[in-house]
Short mmCIF file of C-alpha atoms in Angstrom, two decimals:
data_model
loop_
_atom_site.label_atom_id
_atom_site.label_comp_id
_atom_site.label_asym_id
_atom_site.label_seq_id
_atom_site.Cartn_x
_atom_site.Cartn_y
_atom_site.Cartn_z
CA MET G 230 18.33 -3.80 38.44
CA VAL G 231 17.92 -0.18 39.32
CA GLY G 232 16.39 0.53 35.94
CA ASN G 233 13.88 -2.27 36.41
CA ASN G 234 12.75 -0.93 39.76
CA ARG G 235 12.27 2.48 38.28
CA LYS G 236 10.15 1.05 35.50
CA MET G 237 8.07 -0.95 37.94
CA SER G 238 7.31 1.96 40.22
CA SER G 239 6.44 4.22 37.33
CA SER G 240 4.10 1.60 35.92
CA ILE G 241 2.41 1.23 39.30
CA LYS G 242 1.94 4.98 39.51
CA LYS G 243 0.59 5.18 35.99
CA MET G 244 -1.86 2.37 36.59
CA ASP G 245 -4.08 4.83 38.40
CA ARG G 246 -4.26 7.26 35.55
CA ASN G 247 -3.20 5.86 32.22
CA PRO G 248 -4.08 2.29 31.26
CA VAL G 249 -2.39 2.65 27.89
CA ALA G 250 0.93 3.65 29.38
CA ASP G 251 0.54 0.87 31.89
CA GLU G 252 0.01 -1.65 29.14
CA THR G 253 3.06 -0.35 27.34
CA ALA G 254 5.12 -0.48 30.50
CA ARG G 255 4.01 -4.03 31.16
CA ALA G 256 5.02 -4.98 27.63
CA ALA G 257 8.38 -3.40 28.27
CA ASP G 258 8.74 -5.63 31.31
CA ALA G 259 8.15 -8.71 29.19
CA PRO G 260 11.20 -9.17 26.97
CA PRO G 261 10.44 -9.77 23.33
CA LEU G 262 10.96 -13.27 22.01
CA PRO G 263 14.30 -14.16 20.51
CA ALA G 264 14.40 -13.57 16.78
CA GLU G 265 14.34 -17.26 15.91
CA ALA G 266 11.13 -17.86 17.82
CA GLN G 267 9.59 -14.74 16.30
CA ASP G 268 10.48 -15.96 12.84
CA ARG G 269 8.99 -19.36 13.47
CA ILE G 270 5.79 -17.85 14.77
CA GLY G 271 5.71 -15.48 11.82
CA ARG G 272 6.03 -18.37 9.37
CA HIS G 273 3.26 -20.38 11.04
CA LEU G 274 1.09 -17.30 11.17
CA GLN G 275 1.53 -16.61 7.49
CA GLN G 276 0.82 -20.24 6.71
CA ILE G 277 -2.50 -20.36 8.51
CA TYR G 278 -3.47 -16.93 7.26
CA GLY G 279 -2.42 -17.89 3.75
CA GLN G 280 -4.74 -20.88 3.87
CA LEU G 281 -7.58 -18.61 4.89
CA LEU G 282 -6.75 -16.24 2.05
CA SER G 283 -6.70 -18.96 -0.56
CA GLU G 284 -10.08 -20.44 0.32
CA PRO G 285 -12.39 -20.35 -2.68
CA MET G 286 -14.67 -17.34 -2.59
CA PRO G 287 -18.39 -18.03 -2.80
CA ASP G 288 -20.27 -16.22 -5.54
CA LYS G 289 -22.44 -14.35 -3.10
CA PHE G 290 -19.82 -11.67 -2.47
CA ALA G 291 -19.26 -10.65 -6.06
CA LYS G 292 -23.00 -10.85 -6.52
CA LEU G 293 -23.60 -8.60 -3.54
CA LEU G 294 -21.23 -5.97 -4.88
CA SER G 295 -22.73 -6.17 -8.33
CA ASP G 296 -26.24 -5.77 -6.90
CA LEU G 297 -25.13 -2.81 -4.79
CA ALA G 298 -23.57 -1.14 -7.79
CA LYS G 299 -26.67 -1.65 -9.88
CA SER G 300 -29.21 -0.52 -7.33
CA GLU G 301 -27.53 2.76 -6.35
CA THR G 302 -29.55 2.78 -3.16
CA ASP G 303 -28.59 4.41 0.11
CA LYS G 304 -25.74 6.39 -1.26
CA GLU G 305 -24.46 8.97 1.16
CA PRO G 306 -24.82 12.55 -0.20
CA GLU G 307 -21.73 13.47 -2.17
CA PRO G 308 -20.00 16.83 -1.81
CA LYS G 309 -19.56 17.38 -5.55
CA GLU G 310 -21.19 16.44 -8.87
CA MET F 70 -6.37 8.80 -17.38
CA THR F 71 -8.51 5.88 -16.29
CA GLY F 72 -11.73 5.43 -18.19
CA GLN F 73 -13.34 3.76 -15.19
CA SER F 74 -15.76 5.59 -12.99
CA PRO F 75 -14.69 5.86 -9.34
CA ASP F 76 -17.56 3.57 -8.43
CA LEU F 77 -16.42 0.85 -10.79
CA GLU F 78 -12.87 1.23 -9.59
CA LEU F 79 -13.98 0.88 -5.99
CA GLN F 80 -16.14 -2.11 -6.83
CA THR F 81 -13.16 -3.79 -8.44
CA GLY F 82 -11.07 -3.00 -5.38
CA LEU F 83 -13.68 -4.41 -3.04
CA VAL F 84 -13.92 -7.68 -4.96
CA ALA F 85 -10.13 -7.98 -4.98
CA LEU F 86 -9.93 -7.45 -1.22
CA THR F 87 -12.84 -9.67 -0.22
CA PRO F 88 -10.54 -12.68 0.42
CA ASN F 89 -8.54 -10.54 2.83
CA LEU F 90 -11.71 -9.34 4.49
CA ARG F 91 -12.87 -12.91 4.89
CA ALA F 92 -9.56 -14.01 6.35
CA PHE F 93 -9.47 -11.09 8.74
CA ALA F 94 -13.07 -11.69 9.77
CA ARG F 95 -12.21 -15.31 10.53
CA THR F 96 -9.40 -14.01 12.72
CA LEU F 97 -11.89 -11.98 14.66
CA CYS F 98 -14.75 -14.40 15.11
CA GLY F 99 -13.54 -17.83 14.09
CA ALA F 100 -16.73 -19.38 12.76
CA PRO F 101 -16.91 -19.19 8.95
CA ASP F 102 -20.62 -18.34 8.74
CA GLN F 103 -20.34 -15.51 11.22
CA ALA F 104 -17.25 -14.24 9.47
CA ASP F 105 -18.98 -14.23 6.10
CA ASP F 106 -21.97 -12.39 7.54
CA LEU F 107 -19.58 -9.79 8.90
CA VAL F 108 -17.90 -9.41 5.54
CA GLN F 109 -21.21 -8.89 3.79
CA GLU F 110 -22.18 -6.31 6.36
CA ALA F 111 -18.85 -4.55 5.89
CA LEU F 112 -19.16 -4.53 2.10
CA VAL F 113 -22.64 -3.01 2.28
CA LYS F 114 -21.38 -0.33 4.68
CA ALA F 115 -18.32 0.34 2.56
CA TRP F 116 -20.43 0.81 -0.53
CA LYS F 117 -22.92 3.03 1.29
CA HIS F 118 -20.12 5.25 2.55
CA ARG F 119 -17.97 5.08 -0.54
CA ASN F 120 -17.89 8.86 -0.81
CA SER F 121 -15.93 9.02 2.41
CA PHE F 122 -13.14 6.92 0.94
CA GLU F 123 -10.34 9.08 -0.39
CA PRO F 124 -9.15 7.67 -3.73
CA GLY F 125 -5.48 6.80 -3.57
CA SER F 126 -5.53 6.21 0.16
CA ASN F 127 -5.24 2.77 1.69
CA LEU F 128 -8.40 0.91 0.67
CA LYS F 129 -7.55 -2.19 2.65
CA ALA F 130 -7.03 -0.20 5.83
CA TRP F 131 -10.33 1.61 5.28
CA LEU F 132 -12.17 -1.66 4.65
CA PHE F 133 -10.60 -3.45 7.59
CA THR F 134 -11.61 -0.59 9.87
CA ILE F 135 -15.20 -0.87 8.67
CA LEU F 136 -15.16 -4.62 9.23
CA ARG F 137 -13.61 -4.23 12.64
CA ASN F 138 -16.22 -1.73 13.73
CA ALA F 139 -18.98 -4.00 12.48
CA TYR F 140 -17.47 -6.86 14.48
CA LEU F 141 -17.28 -4.75 17.64
CA SER F 142 -20.85 -3.60 17.40
CA GLU F 143 -22.05 -7.18 16.84
CA ARG F 144 -20.00 -8.29 19.80
CA ARG F 145 -21.55 -5.59 21.94
CA LYS F 146 -24.89 -7.09 21.07
CA ARG F 147 -23.35 -10.34 22.31
CA LYS F 148 -23.72 -12.09 19.04
CA TYR F 149 -20.19 -13.42 18.89
CA GLU F 150 -17.94 -15.14 21.36
CA VAL F 151 -14.78 -13.35 22.27
CA SER F 152 -12.35 -16.06 21.27
CA ASP F 153 -12.32 -19.37 19.48
CA PRO F 154 -12.66 -21.94 22.26
CA ASP F 155 -13.80 -24.77 20.00
CA GLY F 156 -10.81 -24.39 17.76
CA VAL F 157 -12.96 -23.67 14.74
CA MET F 158 -10.03 -22.28 12.87
CA ALA F 159 -7.97 -25.34 13.55
CA GLU F 160 -10.78 -27.62 12.43
CA GLN F 161 -10.99 -25.88 9.10
CA LEU F 162 -7.26 -26.10 8.64
CA SER F 163 -7.02 -29.79 9.40
CA VAL F 164 -8.97 -30.57 6.25
CA LYS F 165 -6.05 -29.51 4.11
CA GLY F 166 -2.45 -28.67 4.83
CA GLU F 167 0.85 -30.20 3.88
CA GLN F 168 2.31 -33.32 5.45
CA SER F 169 5.47 -31.97 6.97
CA GLY F 170 4.84 -29.81 10.00
CA HIS F 171 1.14 -30.63 9.72
CA MET F 172 0.54 -31.30 13.40
CA ASP F 173 2.48 -28.20 14.33
CA LEU F 174 0.26 -26.07 12.17
CA ILE F 175 -2.93 -27.44 13.69
CA ASP F 176 -1.45 -27.00 17.13
CA PHE F 177 -0.49 -23.46 16.22
CA ALA F 178 -3.95 -22.68 14.86
CA LYS F 179 -5.57 -24.00 18.05
CA SER F 180 -3.24 -21.94 20.20
CA PHE F 181 -3.88 -18.92 18.02
CA GLY F 182 -7.61 -19.36 18.59
CA GLN F 183 -7.06 -19.22 22.33
CA LEU F 184 -5.55 -15.76 22.26
CA PRO F 185 -7.72 -12.81 23.22
CA THR F 186 -9.30 -11.22 20.16
CA GLU F 187 -7.34 -7.98 20.33
CA GLN F 188 -4.08 -9.95 20.38
CA ARG F 189 -5.08 -12.08 17.40
CA GLU F 190 -6.14 -8.98 15.56
CA ALA F 191 -2.91 -7.10 16.26
CA LEU F 192 -0.77 -10.08 15.32
CA ILE F 193 -2.57 -10.57 12.02
CA LEU F 194 -2.48 -6.90 11.09
CA ILE F 195 1.25 -6.67 11.75
CA GLY F 196 2.52 -10.16 11.05
CA ALA F 197 0.26 -11.36 8.25
CA GLU F 198 -1.26 -8.36 6.50
CA GLY F 199 1.86 -6.25 6.76
CA PHE F 200 0.41 -3.06 8.13
CA SER F 201 2.74 -0.76 10.00
CA TYR F 202 2.33 -0.26 13.73
CA GLU F 203 1.08 3.24 13.06
CA GLU F 204 -1.53 2.00 10.58
CA ALA F 205 -2.67 -0.76 12.91
CA ALA F 206 -2.93 1.67 15.81
CA GLU F 207 -5.07 4.00 13.75
CA MET F 208 -7.31 1.17 12.59
CA CYS F 209 -7.74 -0.10 16.14
CA GLY F 210 -8.16 3.33 17.67
CA CYS F 211 -5.35 2.93 20.18
CA ALA F 212 -1.75 3.92 20.79
CA VAL F 213 1.17 2.41 18.89
CA GLY F 214 2.52 1.12 22.19
CA THR F 215 -0.71 -0.76 22.78
CA ILE F 216 -0.38 -2.55 19.44
CA LYS F 217 3.24 -3.42 20.18
CA SER F 218 2.25 -4.73 23.57
CA ARG F 219 -0.51 -6.90 22.11
CA VAL F 220 1.74 -8.29 19.39
CA ASN F 221 4.46 -9.12 21.85
CA ARG F 222 2.14 -10.76 24.33
CA ALA F 223 0.52 -12.76 21.53
CA ARG F 224 3.90 -14.02 20.38
CA VAL F 225 5.04 -14.88 23.87
CA ARG F 226 1.81 -16.74 24.59
CA LEU F 227 1.96 -18.60 21.27
CA ALA F 228 5.53 -19.59 21.93
CA GLU F 229 4.53 -20.96 25.32
CA LEU F 230 1.46 -22.82 24.09
CA THR F 231 3.17 -24.43 21.11
CA GLY F 232 6.46 -25.19 22.76
CA ILE F 233 8.36 -23.04 20.31
CA ARG F 234 9.99 -21.28 23.22
CA ASP F 235 11.57 -24.31 24.81
CA GLY F 236 12.37 -25.95 21.51
CA SER F 237 9.96 -28.81 22.05
CA GLU F 238 8.11 -28.08 18.82
CA ILE F 239 8.83 -30.76 16.30
CA GLY F 240 9.31 -29.64 12.76
CA GLU F 241 11.76 -29.28 9.95
CA GLU F 242 12.93 -26.01 11.45
CA THR F 243 14.14 -27.72 14.58
CA VAL F 244 16.13 -30.25 12.62
CA SER F 245 17.78 -27.71 10.41
CA THR F 246 18.58 -25.20 13.15
CA VAL F 247 22.18 -25.71 14.06
CA ASN F 248 22.55 -22.80 16.39
CA SER F 249 19.89 -23.70 18.95
CA ARG F 250 21.20 -24.34 22.42
#
């Protein structure tokens, strides 16, 4: 209880000066999810992200890179060679 | 010694990472066309500035940072919405997906789309792409604590929206979990 109050008052003080610390303090006030819930979320996350990753890639991207490599335009000046 | 020129090596690396770039771009702006435009923009920028990439360093992190900056500057010009209110990501996912847990996944994708962009971004970097907190913080130009805060808030919000928190989510996990209260 005492610890919580200390955290709260320090986060109120810091709000005036340091938004990053405030955000961190606020996160500290919110307890992390239990491991089981975190795992479940992690699995779902990886599933939806995995579906995005495995979408077929249109040709235009490989083509773009190949065109860029061939044209050699707009290359930033290199320090050596 | 590799016979490949650095340019060819980089080109190969860029092609290999384009799926990740596309997935990450979708995380940021939801709509597939916008995401693909972003990726093309990022690839052009990456190639133009290829001399600033240090060989042997983390190419994915470098690329993601370029993509992220491109997204932010487009957003500043108000080209993209901040989140995914129409559930574009969920729509795309409902076309495929396995039978078991199918509704949960769509529900999850919709909830994910409702998170603020910086929370989605942090969660993907840490929880899906496997970057460390330090790497993610550097890529996002913020403190490690800020990333941790965003990840935690994203998880808490997702748990609330999908009912994972109170155990009301239906899925094979619920059935098989013996220890839940």
